[in-house]
């Protein structure tokens, strides 16, 4: 009987402990379920917030990308414009240098041609001057010969006419002074 009673008591104690343990576990499960529900709600809120933040971040990235792409396009355009202007200036400078060289060459050629013409004209002038002097010497010699002949009375009229013609010719050549100089030699007036 004692064993039976003691076993029944033990069973009652175990049963009570089991019931109490179940209740404790149920309360613990309920607390866990509430915590899980709270965590799931918080997780959902965090997911919504994360989604909003991702959207905002994407918008920002898109806006910044658009801004920087536009800025890069503007800078590239300015760079290309600067390169074009630099190239145009370089080409203009090279063309100016070529034009200047051509102009200098043309001036040098013109100066050389002018110098050649001047030398040629000087030679011609010297030749004409020498020819004129030679002709004047011949005329003066002929005049002197005529004057000598004029001293002879037989040819006097003919020689005076020839002398006058030659003096006129000498004057028309622009050298009348030389004729007059030789015309006024001492003793000539007596012969006339």
PDB file of C-alpha atoms in Angstrom:
ATOM      1  CA  UNK A   1       0.000   0.000   0.000  1.00  0.00           C
ATOM      2  CA  UNK A   2       2.773   2.363   0.795  1.00  0.00           C
ATOM      3  CA  UNK A   3       4.460   1.679  -2.441  1.00  0.00           C
ATOM      4  CA  UNK A   4       1.254   2.175  -4.281  1.00  0.00           C
ATOM      5  CA  UNK A   5       0.489   5.407  -2.498  1.00  0.00           C
ATOM      6  CA  UNK A   6       3.980   6.639  -2.884  1.00  0.00           C
ATOM      7  CA  UNK A   7       3.862   5.904  -6.606  1.00  0.00           C
ATOM      8  CA  UNK A   8       0.499   7.689  -6.907  1.00  0.00           C
ATOM      9  CA  UNK A   9       1.929  10.697  -5.077  1.00  0.00           C
ATOM     10  CA  UNK A  10       4.923  10.718  -7.298  1.00  0.00           C
ATOM     11  CA  UNK A  11       2.688  10.508 -10.341  1.00  0.00           C
ATOM     12  CA  UNK A  12       0.626  13.426  -9.057  1.00  0.00           C
ATOM     13  CA  UNK A  13       3.762  15.490  -8.513  1.00  0.00           C
ATOM     14  CA  UNK A  14       5.045  14.623 -11.987  1.00  0.00           C
ATOM     15  CA  UNK A  15       1.637  15.401 -13.410  1.00  0.00           C
ATOM     16  CA  UNK A  16       1.530  18.758 -11.651  1.00  0.00           C
ATOM     17  CA  UNK A  17       5.023  19.538 -12.837  1.00  0.00           C
ATOM     18  CA  UNK A  18       4.084  18.547 -16.372  1.00  0.00           C
ATOM     19  CA  UNK A  19       0.976  20.730 -16.337  1.00  0.00           C
ATOM     20  CA  UNK A  20       2.907  23.594 -14.797  1.00  0.00           C
ATOM     21  CA  UNK A  21       5.729  23.063 -17.320  1.00  0.00           C
ATOM     22  CA  UNK A  22       3.266  23.049 -20.189  1.00  0.00           C
ATOM     23  CA  UNK A  23       1.715  26.279 -18.997  1.00  0.00           C
ATOM     24  CA  UNK A  24       5.137  27.799 -18.549  1.00  0.00           C
ATOM     25  CA  UNK A  25       6.131  26.633 -21.993  1.00  0.00           C
ATOM     26  CA  UNK A  26       2.889  27.980 -23.484  1.00  0.00           C
ATOM     27  CA  UNK A  27       3.520  31.350 -21.902  1.00  0.00           C
ATOM     28  CA  UNK A  28       7.085  31.213 -23.164  1.00  0.00           C
ATOM     29  CA  UNK A  29       5.842  30.302 -26.649  1.00  0.00           C
ATOM     30  CA  UNK A  30       3.319  33.133 -26.540  1.00  0.00           C
ATOM     31  CA  UNK A  31       6.039  35.549 -25.497  1.00  0.00           C
ATOM     32  CA  UNK A  32       8.245  34.238 -28.304  1.00  0.00           C
ATOM     33  CA  UNK A  33       5.354  34.521 -30.784  1.00  0.00           C
ATOM     34  CA  UNK A  34       4.704  38.119 -29.713  1.00  0.00           C
ATOM     35  CA  UNK A  35       8.411  38.890 -30.000  1.00  0.00           C
ATOM     36  CA  UNK A  36       8.468  37.221 -33.423  1.00  0.00           C
ATOM     37  CA  UNK A  37       5.420  39.217 -34.512  1.00  0.00           C
ATOM     38  CA  UNK A  38       7.018  42.425 -33.280  1.00  0.00           C
ATOM     39  CA  UNK A  39      10.261  41.530 -35.022  1.00  0.00           C
ATOM     40  CA  UNK A  40       8.414  40.673 -38.262  1.00  0.00           C
ATOM     41  CA  UNK A  41       6.552  44.006 -38.119  1.00  0.00           C
ATOM     42  CA  UNK A  42       9.794  45.853 -37.401  1.00  0.00           C
ATOM     43  CA  UNK A  43      11.464  43.871 -40.224  1.00  0.00           C
ATOM     44  CA  UNK A  44       8.628  44.838 -42.582  1.00  0.00           C
ATOM     45  CA  UNK A  45       8.991  48.507 -41.584  1.00  0.00           C
ATOM     46  CA  UNK A  46      12.754  48.280 -42.027  1.00  0.00           C
ATOM     47  CA  UNK A  47      12.260  46.646 -45.460  1.00  0.00           C
ATOM     48  CA  UNK A  48       9.889  49.460 -46.471  1.00  0.00           C
ATOM     49  CA  UNK A  49      12.394  52.053 -45.205  1.00  0.00           C
ATOM     50  CA  UNK A  50      15.232  50.248 -46.990  1.00  0.00           C
ATOM     51  CA  UNK A  51      13.174  50.198 -50.188  1.00  0.00           C
ATOM     52  CA  UNK A  52      12.509  53.935 -49.855  1.00  0.00           C
ATOM     53  CA  UNK A  53      16.188  54.581 -49.160  1.00  0.00           C
ATOM     54  CA  UNK A  54      17.168  52.493 -52.192  1.00  0.00           C
ATOM     55  CA  UNK A  55      14.690  54.426 -54.339  1.00  0.00           C
ATOM     56  CA  UNK A  56      16.029  57.758 -53.054  1.00  0.00           C
ATOM     57  CA  UNK A  57      19.600  56.523 -53.570  1.00  0.00           C
ATOM     58  CA  UNK A  58      18.742  55.431 -57.131  1.00  0.00           C
ATOM     59  CA  UNK A  59      17.149  58.820 -57.818  1.00  0.00           C
ATOM     60  CA  UNK A  60      20.206  60.572 -56.414  1.00  0.00           C
ATOM     61  CA  UNK A  61      22.539  58.371 -58.419  1.00  0.00           C
ATOM     62  CA  UNK A  62      20.481  58.964 -61.577  1.00  0.00           C
ATOM     63  CA  UNK A  63      20.375  62.713 -60.935  1.00  0.00           C
ATOM     64  CA  UNK A  64      24.095  62.865 -60.177  1.00  0.00           C
ATOM     65  CA  UNK A  65      24.890  60.703 -63.214  1.00  0.00           C
ATOM     66  CA  UNK A  66      22.745  62.954 -65.423  1.00  0.00           C
ATOM     67  CA  UNK A  67      24.367  66.074 -63.919  1.00  0.00           C
ATOM     68  CA  UNK A  68      27.880  64.743 -64.397  1.00  0.00           C
ATOM     69  CA  UNK A  69      27.117  63.389 -67.866  1.00  0.00           C
ATOM     70  CA  UNK A  70      25.805  66.817 -68.915  1.00  0.00           C
ATOM     71  CA  UNK A  71      28.796  68.505 -67.325  1.00  0.00           C
ATOM     72  CA  UNK A  72      31.160  66.061 -69.015  1.00  0.00           C
ATOM     73  CA  UNK A  73      29.420  66.691 -72.371  1.00  0.00           C
ATOM     74  CA  UNK A  74      29.796  70.472 -71.867  1.00  0.00           C
ATOM     75  CA  UNK A  75      33.471  70.094 -70.940  1.00  0.00           C
ATOM     76  CA  UNK A  76      34.082  67.824 -73.938  1.00  0.00           C
ATOM     77  CA  UNK A  77      32.368  70.377 -76.191  1.00  0.00           C
ATOM     78  CA  UNK A  78      34.513  73.188 -74.738  1.00  0.00           C
ATOM     79  CA  UNK A  79      37.616  71.029 -75.175  1.00  0.00           C
ATOM     80  CA  UNK A  80      36.745  70.287 -78.806  1.00  0.00           C
ATOM     81  CA  UNK A  81      36.026  73.997 -79.417  1.00  0.00           C
ATOM     82  CA  UNK A  82      39.369  74.934 -77.857  1.00  0.00           C
ATOM     83  CA  UNK A  83      41.131  72.299 -79.965  1.00  0.00           C
ATOM     84  CA  UNK A  84      39.425  73.643 -83.119  1.00  0.00           C
ATOM     85  CA  UNK A  85      40.395  77.227 -82.264  1.00  0.00           C
ATOM     86  CA  UNK A  86      43.964  76.118 -81.508  1.00  0.00           C
ATOM     87  CA  UNK A  87      44.151  74.257 -84.818  1.00  0.00           C
ATOM     88  CA  UNK A  88      42.691  77.246 -86.712  1.00  0.00           C
ATOM     89  CA  UNK A  89      45.201  79.596 -85.055  1.00  0.00           C
ATOM     90  CA  UNK A  90      48.038  77.205 -85.855  1.00  0.00           C
ATOM     91  CA  UNK A  91      46.940  76.943 -89.501  1.00  0.00           C
ATOM     92  CA  UNK A  92      46.543  80.743 -89.726  1.00  0.00           C
ATOM     93  CA  UNK A  93      50.006  81.222 -88.215  1.00  0.00           C
ATOM     94  CA  UNK A  94      51.532  78.729 -90.662  1.00  0.00           C
ATOM     95  CA  UNK A  95      49.732  80.447 -93.583  1.00  0.00           C
ATOM     96  CA  UNK A  96      50.974  83.849 -92.369  1.00  0.00           C
ATOM     97  CA  UNK A  97      54.530  82.489 -92.200  1.00  0.00           C
ATOM     98  CA  UNK A  98      54.209  81.070 -95.742  1.00  0.00           C
ATOM     99  CA  UNK A  99      52.731  84.374 -97.010  1.00  0.00           C
ATOM    100  CA  UNK A 100      55.498  86.331 -95.303  1.00  0.00           C
ATOM    101  CA  UNK A 101      58.174  84.095 -96.832  1.00  0.00           C
ATOM    102  CA  UNK A 102      56.577  84.424-100.273  1.00  0.00           C
ATOM    103  CA  UNK A 103      56.290  88.195 -99.827  1.00  0.00           C
ATOM    104  CA  UNK A 104      59.951  88.417 -98.767  1.00  0.00           C
ATOM    105  CA  UNK A 105      61.006  86.268-101.718  1.00  0.00           C
ATOM    106  CA  UNK A 106      58.970  88.460-104.098  1.00  0.00           C
ATOM    107  CA  UNK A 107      60.505  91.623-102.619  1.00  0.00           C
ATOM    108  CA  UNK A 108      63.983  90.121-102.812  1.00  0.00           C
ATOM    109  CA  UNK A 109      63.405  89.122-106.433  1.00  0.00           C
ATOM    110  CA  UNK A 110      62.015  92.583-107.233  1.00  0.00           C
ATOM    111  CA  UNK A 111      65.017  94.208-105.521  1.00  0.00           C
ATOM    112  CA  UNK A 112      67.437  92.035-107.499  1.00  0.00           C
ATOM    113  CA  UNK A 113      65.603  92.823-110.751  1.00  0.00           C
ATOM    114  CA  UNK A 114      65.612  96.540-109.922  1.00  0.00           C
ATOM    115  CA  UNK A 115      69.319  96.394-109.120  1.00  0.00           C
ATOM    116  CA  UNK A 116      69.993  94.627-112.429  1.00  0.00           C
ATOM    117  CA  UNK A 117      67.927  97.244-114.280  1.00  0.00           C
ATOM    118  CA  UNK A 118      69.794 100.057-112.526  1.00  0.00           C
ATOM    119  CA  UNK A 119      73.150  98.491-113.473  1.00  0.00           C
ATOM    120  CA  UNK A 120      71.962  98.026-117.039  1.00  0.00           C
ATOM    121  CA  UNK A 121      70.730 101.633-117.228  1.00  0.00           C
ATOM    122  CA  UNK A 122      74.015 102.883-115.760  1.00  0.00           C
ATOM    123  CA  UNK A 123      75.937 100.904-118.362  1.00  0.00           C
ATOM    124  CA  UNK A 124      73.709 102.303-121.108  1.00  0.00           C
ATOM    125  CA  UNK A 125      74.133 105.812-119.704  1.00  0.00           C
ATOM    126  CA  UNK A 126      77.908 105.377-119.476  1.00  0.00           C
ATOM    127  CA  UNK A 127      77.967 104.011-123.024  1.00  0.00           C
ATOM    128  CA  UNK A 128      75.875 106.933-124.303  1.00  0.00           C
ATOM    129  CA  UNK A 129      78.018 109.388-122.382  1.00  0.00           C
ATOM    130  CA  UNK A 130      81.191 107.880-123.831  1.00  0.00           C
ATOM    131  CA  UNK A 131      79.644 107.856-127.308  1.00  0.00           C
ATOM    132  CA  UNK A 132      78.562 111.479-126.881  1.00  0.00           C
ATOM    133  CA  UNK A 133      82.020 112.474-125.664  1.00  0.00           C
ATOM    134  CA  UNK A 134      83.585 110.625-128.599  1.00  0.00           C
ATOM    135  CA  UNK A 135      81.256 112.395-131.028  1.00  0.00           C
ATOM    136  CA  UNK A 136      82.013 115.736-129.373  1.00  0.00           C
ATOM    137  CA  UNK A 137      85.728 115.112-129.707  1.00  0.00           C
ATOM    138  CA  UNK A 138      85.266 114.281-133.390  1.00  0.00           C
ATOM    139  CA  UNK A 139      83.120 117.397-133.937  1.00  0.00           C
ATOM    140  CA  UNK A 140      85.555 119.616-132.035  1.00  0.00           C
ATOM    141  CA  UNK A 141      88.399 118.177-134.073  1.00  0.00           C
ATOM    142  CA  UNK A 142      86.515 118.842-137.293  1.00  0.00           C
ATOM    143  CA  UNK A 143      85.720 122.385-136.114  1.00  0.00           C
ATOM    144  CA  UNK A 144      89.372 122.960-135.272  1.00  0.00           C
ATOM    145  CA  UNK A 145      90.345 121.630-138.721  1.00  0.00           C
ATOM    146  CA  UNK A 146      87.785 123.900-140.352  1.00  0.00           C
ATOM    147  CA  UNK A 147      89.113 126.892-138.465  1.00  0.00           C
ATOM    148  CA  UNK A 148      92.605 126.076-139.585  1.00  0.00           C
ATOM    149  CA  UNK A 149      91.271 125.836-143.138  1.00  0.00           C
ATOM    150  CA  UNK A 150      89.377 129.081-142.591  1.00  0.00           C
ATOM    151  CA  UNK A 151      92.654 130.912-142.096  1.00  0.00           C
ATOM    152  CA  UNK A 152      93.359 130.138-145.693  1.00  0.00           C
ATOM    153  CA  UNK A 153      91.610 132.857-147.802  1.00  0.00           C
ATOM    154  CA  UNK A 154      90.598 130.609-150.722  1.00  0.00           C
ATOM    155  CA  UNK A 155      88.118 128.410-148.791  1.00  0.00           C
ATOM    156  CA  UNK A 156      86.848 131.094-146.454  1.00  0.00           C
ATOM    157  CA  UNK A 157      83.090 131.236-147.359  1.00  0.00           C
ATOM    158  CA  UNK A 158      82.637 127.526-147.736  1.00  0.00           C
ATOM    159  CA  UNK A 159      84.356 126.787-144.412  1.00  0.00           C
ATOM    160  CA  UNK A 160      82.339 129.434-142.524  1.00  0.00           C
ATOM    161  CA  UNK A 161      79.115 127.815-143.707  1.00  0.00           C
ATOM    162  CA  UNK A 162      80.319 124.355-142.716  1.00  0.00           C
ATOM    163  CA  UNK A 163      81.549 125.699-139.373  1.00  0.00           C
ATOM    164  CA  UNK A 164      78.186 127.335-138.662  1.00  0.00           C
ATOM    165  CA  UNK A 165      76.370 124.092-139.548  1.00  0.00           C
ATOM    166  CA  UNK A 166      78.647 122.046-137.290  1.00  0.00           C
ATOM    167  CA  UNK A 167      78.293 124.520-134.420  1.00  0.00           C
ATOM    168  CA  UNK A 168      74.536 124.355-134.813  1.00  0.00           C
ATOM    169  CA  UNK A 169      74.721 120.569-134.751  1.00  0.00           C
ATOM    170  CA  UNK A 170      76.899 120.679-131.629  1.00  0.00           C
ATOM    171  CA  UNK A 171      74.461 123.016-129.897  1.00  0.00           C
ATOM    172  CA  UNK A 172      71.555 120.767-130.754  1.00  0.00           C
ATOM    173  CA  UNK A 173      73.421 117.878-129.077  1.00  0.00           C
ATOM    174  CA  UNK A 174      73.417 119.940-125.865  1.00  0.00           C
ATOM    175  CA  UNK A 175      77.125 120.643-125.723  1.00  0.00           C
ATOM    176  CA  UNK A 176      77.251 124.217-126.994  1.00  0.00           C
ATOM    177  CA  UNK A 177      79.556 125.240-124.170  1.00  0.00           C
ATOM    178  CA  UNK A 178      82.413 123.142-125.505  1.00  0.00           C
ATOM    179  CA  UNK A 179      81.970 124.673-128.951  1.00  0.00           C
ATOM    180  CA  UNK A 180      81.870 128.186-127.570  1.00  0.00           C
ATOM    181  CA  UNK A 181      84.971 127.477-125.508  1.00  0.00           C
ATOM    182  CA  UNK A 182      86.862 126.317-128.558  1.00  0.00           C
ATOM    183  CA  UNK A 183      85.276 129.127-130.608  1.00  0.00           C
ATOM    184  CA  UNK A 184      86.888 131.835-128.469  1.00  0.00           C
ATOM    185  CA  UNK A 185      90.518 130.843-128.900  1.00  0.00           C
ATOM    186  CA  UNK A 186      92.957 133.776-129.211  1.00  0.00           C
ATOM    187  CA  UNK A 187      93.758 134.792-132.748  1.00  0.00           C
ATOM    188  CA  UNK A 188      90.522 133.350-134.189  1.00  0.00           C
ATOM    189  CA  UNK A 189      88.805 136.737-134.530  1.00  0.00           C
ATOM    190  CA  UNK A 190      91.506 138.051-136.744  1.00  0.00           C
ATOM    191  CA  UNK A 191      91.044 135.106-139.128  1.00  0.00           C
ATOM    192  CA  UNK A 192      87.341 135.895-139.458  1.00  0.00           C
TER     193      UNK A 192
END
